[in-house]
Coordinates of C-alpha atoms in Angstrom, one line a residue:
X1 CA 0.0 0.0 0.0
X2 CA 2.8 2.4 1.0
X3 CA 6.3 2.0 -0.3
X4 CA 9.3 4.1 -1.4
X5 CA 10.1 7.5 -0.1
X6 CA 7.2 9.1 1.8
X7 CA 8.4 12.6 2.7
X8 CA 6.9 14.9 5.4
X9 CA 7.3 18.3 3.8
X10 CA 7.5 21.7 5.3
X11 CA 4.8 24.4 4.9
X12 CA 6.6 27.4 3.4
X13 CA 5.6 30.7 5.0
X14 CA 6.2 34.4 4.5
X15 CA 7.6 36.7 7.1
X16 CA 4.1 37.7 8.1
X17 CA 3.1 34.1 8.8
X18 CA 0.9 33.5 5.8
X19 CA 1.5 30.5 3.5
X20 CA 3.8 31.1 0.5
X21 CA 1.8 29.3 -2.2
X22 CA 4.3 30.0 -4.9
X23 CA 7.0 28.4 -2.8
X24 CA 4.5 25.5 -2.1
X25 CA 4.2 24.9 -5.8
X26 CA 8.0 24.9 -6.3
X27 CA 8.3 22.4 -3.4
X28 CA 5.8 20.0 -5.0
X29 CA 7.6 20.3 -8.3
X30 CA 10.9 19.5 -6.7
X31 CA 9.6 16.3 -5.2
X32 CA 7.9 15.3 -8.4
X33 CA 11.1 15.8 -10.4
X34 CA 13.1 14.1 -7.7
X35 CA 11.1 10.9 -7.8
X36 CA 9.5 11.1 -4.3
X37 CA 6.9 8.4 -3.9
X38 CA 4.6 10.4 -1.7
X39 CA 4.3 13.4 0.6
X40 CA 2.8 14.1 4.0
X41 CA 1.1 17.5 4.1
X42 CA 0.5 19.0 7.5
X43 CA 2.6 16.7 9.6
X44 CA 4.6 18.2 12.5
X45 CA 7.3 19.0 9.9
X46 CA 4.6 20.9 8.1
X47 CA 3.6 23.0 11.2
X48 CA 0.5 20.9 12.1
X49 CA 0.3 22.5 15.6
X50 CA 0.0 26.0 14.1
X51 CA -1.6 25.9 10.7
X52 CA -5.4 26.1 10.6
X53 CA -7.7 23.5 9.1
X54 CA -8.5 25.9 6.3
X55 CA -4.8 26.3 5.5
X56 CA -4.3 22.5 5.5
X57 CA -7.2 22.0 3.1
X58 CA -5.9 24.8 0.9
X59 CA -2.5 23.1 0.7
X60 CA -4.1 19.7 -0.1
X61 CA -6.5 21.1 -2.7
X62 CA -3.6 23.0 -4.4
X63 CA -1.4 19.9 -4.4
X64 CA -3.9 17.5 -5.9
X65 CA -4.1 18.8 -9.5
X66 CA -0.4 19.6 -9.5
X67 CA 0.8 16.2 -8.6
X68 CA -2.1 14.6 -10.5
X69 CA -1.7 11.1 -9.0
X70 CA 2.1 10.9 -9.8
X71 CA 2.9 10.5 -6.1
X72 CA 0.9 9.6 -3.0
X73 CA -0.8 12.4 -1.0
X74 CA -1.1 11.9 2.8
X75 CA -2.5 14.4 5.2
X76 CA -1.7 15.0 8.9
X77 CA -5.0 14.5 10.7
X78 CA -4.3 13.7 14.3
X79 CA -5.1 15.7 17.4
X80 CA -5.6 15.2 21.2
X81 CA -9.4 15.2 20.7
X82 CA -11.1 12.1 19.4
X83 CA -14.2 14.0 18.3
X84 CA -12.1 16.7 16.6
X85 CA -10.0 14.0 14.8
X86 CA -13.1 12.1 13.7
X87 CA -14.6 15.3 12.3
X88 CA -11.4 16.2 10.5
X89 CA -10.9 12.8 8.9
X90 CA -14.6 12.9 7.7
X91 CA -14.0 16.2 6.0
X92 CA -10.6 15.0 4.6
X93 CA -12.5 12.0 3.1
X94 CA -14.0 14.4 0.5
X95 CA -10.5 14.9 -0.9
X96 CA -9.9 11.2 -1.7
X97 CA -6.4 11.1 -0.2
X98 CA -4.0 8.2 -0.2
X99 CA -3.6 8.1 3.5
X100 CA -4.0 9.9 6.8
X101 CA -1.2 10.3 9.3
X102 CA -2.8 10.2 12.8
X103 CA -0.6 10.9 15.8
X104 CA -1.4 9.5 19.2
X105 CA -3.2 12.1 21.5
X106 CA -0.7 14.4 23.2
X107 CA -0.8 15.7 26.7
X108 CA -3.9 14.0 28.0
X109 CA -2.0 10.6 28.1
X110 CA -4.7 8.1 27.3
X111 CA -4.5 4.5 28.5
X112 CA -4.0 1.7 26.0
X113 CA -7.7 1.1 26.1
X114 CA -8.1 4.8 25.4
X115 CA -5.8 4.6 22.4
X116 CA -7.9 1.6 21.2
X117 CA -11.1 3.6 21.5
X118 CA -9.5 6.6 19.8
X119 CA -8.1 4.9 16.8
X120 CA -11.1 2.7 16.4
X121 CA -13.4 5.7 16.2
X122 CA -11.0 7.5 13.8
X123 CA -10.6 4.4 11.6
X124 CA -14.4 4.0 11.3
X125 CA -14.7 7.6 10.1
X126 CA -11.8 7.6 7.7
X127 CA -12.1 7.1 4.0
X128 CA -8.4 6.5 3.5
X129 CA -5.9 4.2 5.3
X130 CA -4.5 5.4 8.6
X131 CA -0.8 5.7 9.4
X132 CA -0.8 5.7 13.2
X133 CA 2.1 7.8 14.4
X134 CA 3.8 6.8 17.7
X135 CA 6.1 9.5 19.1
X136 CA 6.1 9.2 22.9
X137 CA 8.9 11.7 23.3
X138 CA 6.5 14.4 22.1
X139 CA 3.1 13.1 23.2
X140 CA 4.0 11.5 26.5
X141 CA 1.9 8.4 25.6
X142 CA 3.3 5.2 24.1
X143 CA 1.2 3.0 21.8
X144 CA 2.1 -0.6 22.6
X145 CA 2.1 -3.4 20.1
X146 CA -1.2 -5.0 21.1
X147 CA -3.0 -1.6 20.9
X148 CA -1.8 -1.1 17.3
X149 CA -1.9 -4.5 15.8
X150 CA -5.0 -6.0 17.4
X151 CA -7.2 -3.0 17.2
X152 CA -6.0 -1.2 14.0
X153 CA -4.2 -3.5 11.6
X154 CA -6.3 -6.5 12.4
X155 CA -9.4 -4.5 11.5
X156 CA -7.6 -3.7 8.2
X157 CA -7.9 0.0 8.8
X158 CA -4.2 0.9 8.8
X159 CA -1.7 1.0 5.9
X160 CA 1.4 1.5 8.1
X161 CA 2.8 2.7 11.3
X162 CA 5.3 5.5 11.9
X163 CA 7.5 5.1 15.1
X164 CA 9.7 7.9 16.1
X165 CA 12.7 7.9 18.4
X166 CA 14.3 4.5 17.5
X167 CA 16.5 2.8 15.1
X168 CA 15.2 0.3 12.5
X169 CA 15.7 -2.9 14.5
X170 CA 14.5 -1.3 17.7
X171 CA 11.3 -0.3 16.0
X172 CA 10.6 -3.8 14.7
X173 CA 11.3 -5.1 18.2
X174 CA 8.7 -2.7 19.6
X175 CA 6.1 -4.3 17.2
X176 CA 7.0 -7.7 18.6
X177 CA 9.7 -10.3 18.4
X178 CA 8.7 -11.3 14.9
X179 CA 7.3 -8.9 12.3
X180 CA 8.9 -9.7 9.0
X181 CA 8.4 -12.9 7.0
X182 CA 10.9 -14.9 9.0
X183 CA 9.7 -13.5 12.3
X184 CA 6.0 -14.0 12.1
X185 CA 5.7 -17.7 13.0
X186 CA 6.2 -18.0 16.8
X187 CA 4.9 -14.8 18.1
X188 CA 4.9 -14.4 21.9
X189 CA 2.2 -11.7 21.7
X190 CA -1.1 -13.4 20.8
X191 CA -2.4 -10.2 19.3
X192 CA 0.3 -10.3 16.7
X193 CA 0.2 -13.9 15.7
X194 CA -1.2 -14.5 12.2
X195 CA -2.9 -11.1 12.1
X196 CA -0.4 -9.0 10.1
X197 CA -1.0 -8.7 6.4
X198 CA 2.6 -7.9 5.3
X199 CA 1.5 -6.7 1.9
X200 CA -0.8 -4.1 3.4
X201 CA 1.2 -2.7 6.3
X202 CA 4.4 -0.7 6.0
X203 CA 6.6 0.1 8.9
X204 CA 8.6 3.3 9.0
X205 CA 10.9 4.6 11.7
X206 CA 12.7 7.8 12.5
X207 CA 15.8 8.5 14.6
X208 CA 15.4 10.6 17.8
X209 CA 16.4 13.7 15.9
X210 CA 13.8 13.3 13.2
X211 CA 10.1 14.1 13.3
X212 CA 7.1 14.1 10.9

């Protein structure tokens, strides 16, 4: 579902804080010409805590005809409020995007059951595959393997997972002792055993100095 280079891009702004749409067009063209497989618009790299929903939708609507299906288009859609996130992904569904990057709720520190309820509600409202984003260093909540696999991937509502703050092998380890083809057979975590569709779920990771 997701493969290749999926880049979280910046939101170019002028000195007065308004979005520089001409620079936005040039940024899109650069990624198209450079062979980028897809872009994430309005992730934390794209100023998600500060841009408005209207600005996010303007960026996405401007990007769609310019990239014209030549690379994947993913939108940052997460927030600390389940109701607000559900409303946002419903409205984003009108744009027919390739995916939605949904960060775990920050600051209010939900339990694993709370994360299950949050992502289940968001997944039910979403028209595009989710990419749950686990970045405990920023959100102060850590989405554990059972919460992600059993309640999101198992329901076939996720196309991947982004884990920040670890190296490649550490990130696979956080998803369980076995994730790849050779690891999937004797899983200690019963939530993971035989419930991962490896053709549908991509795993990405970021070092502690990177963010999306």
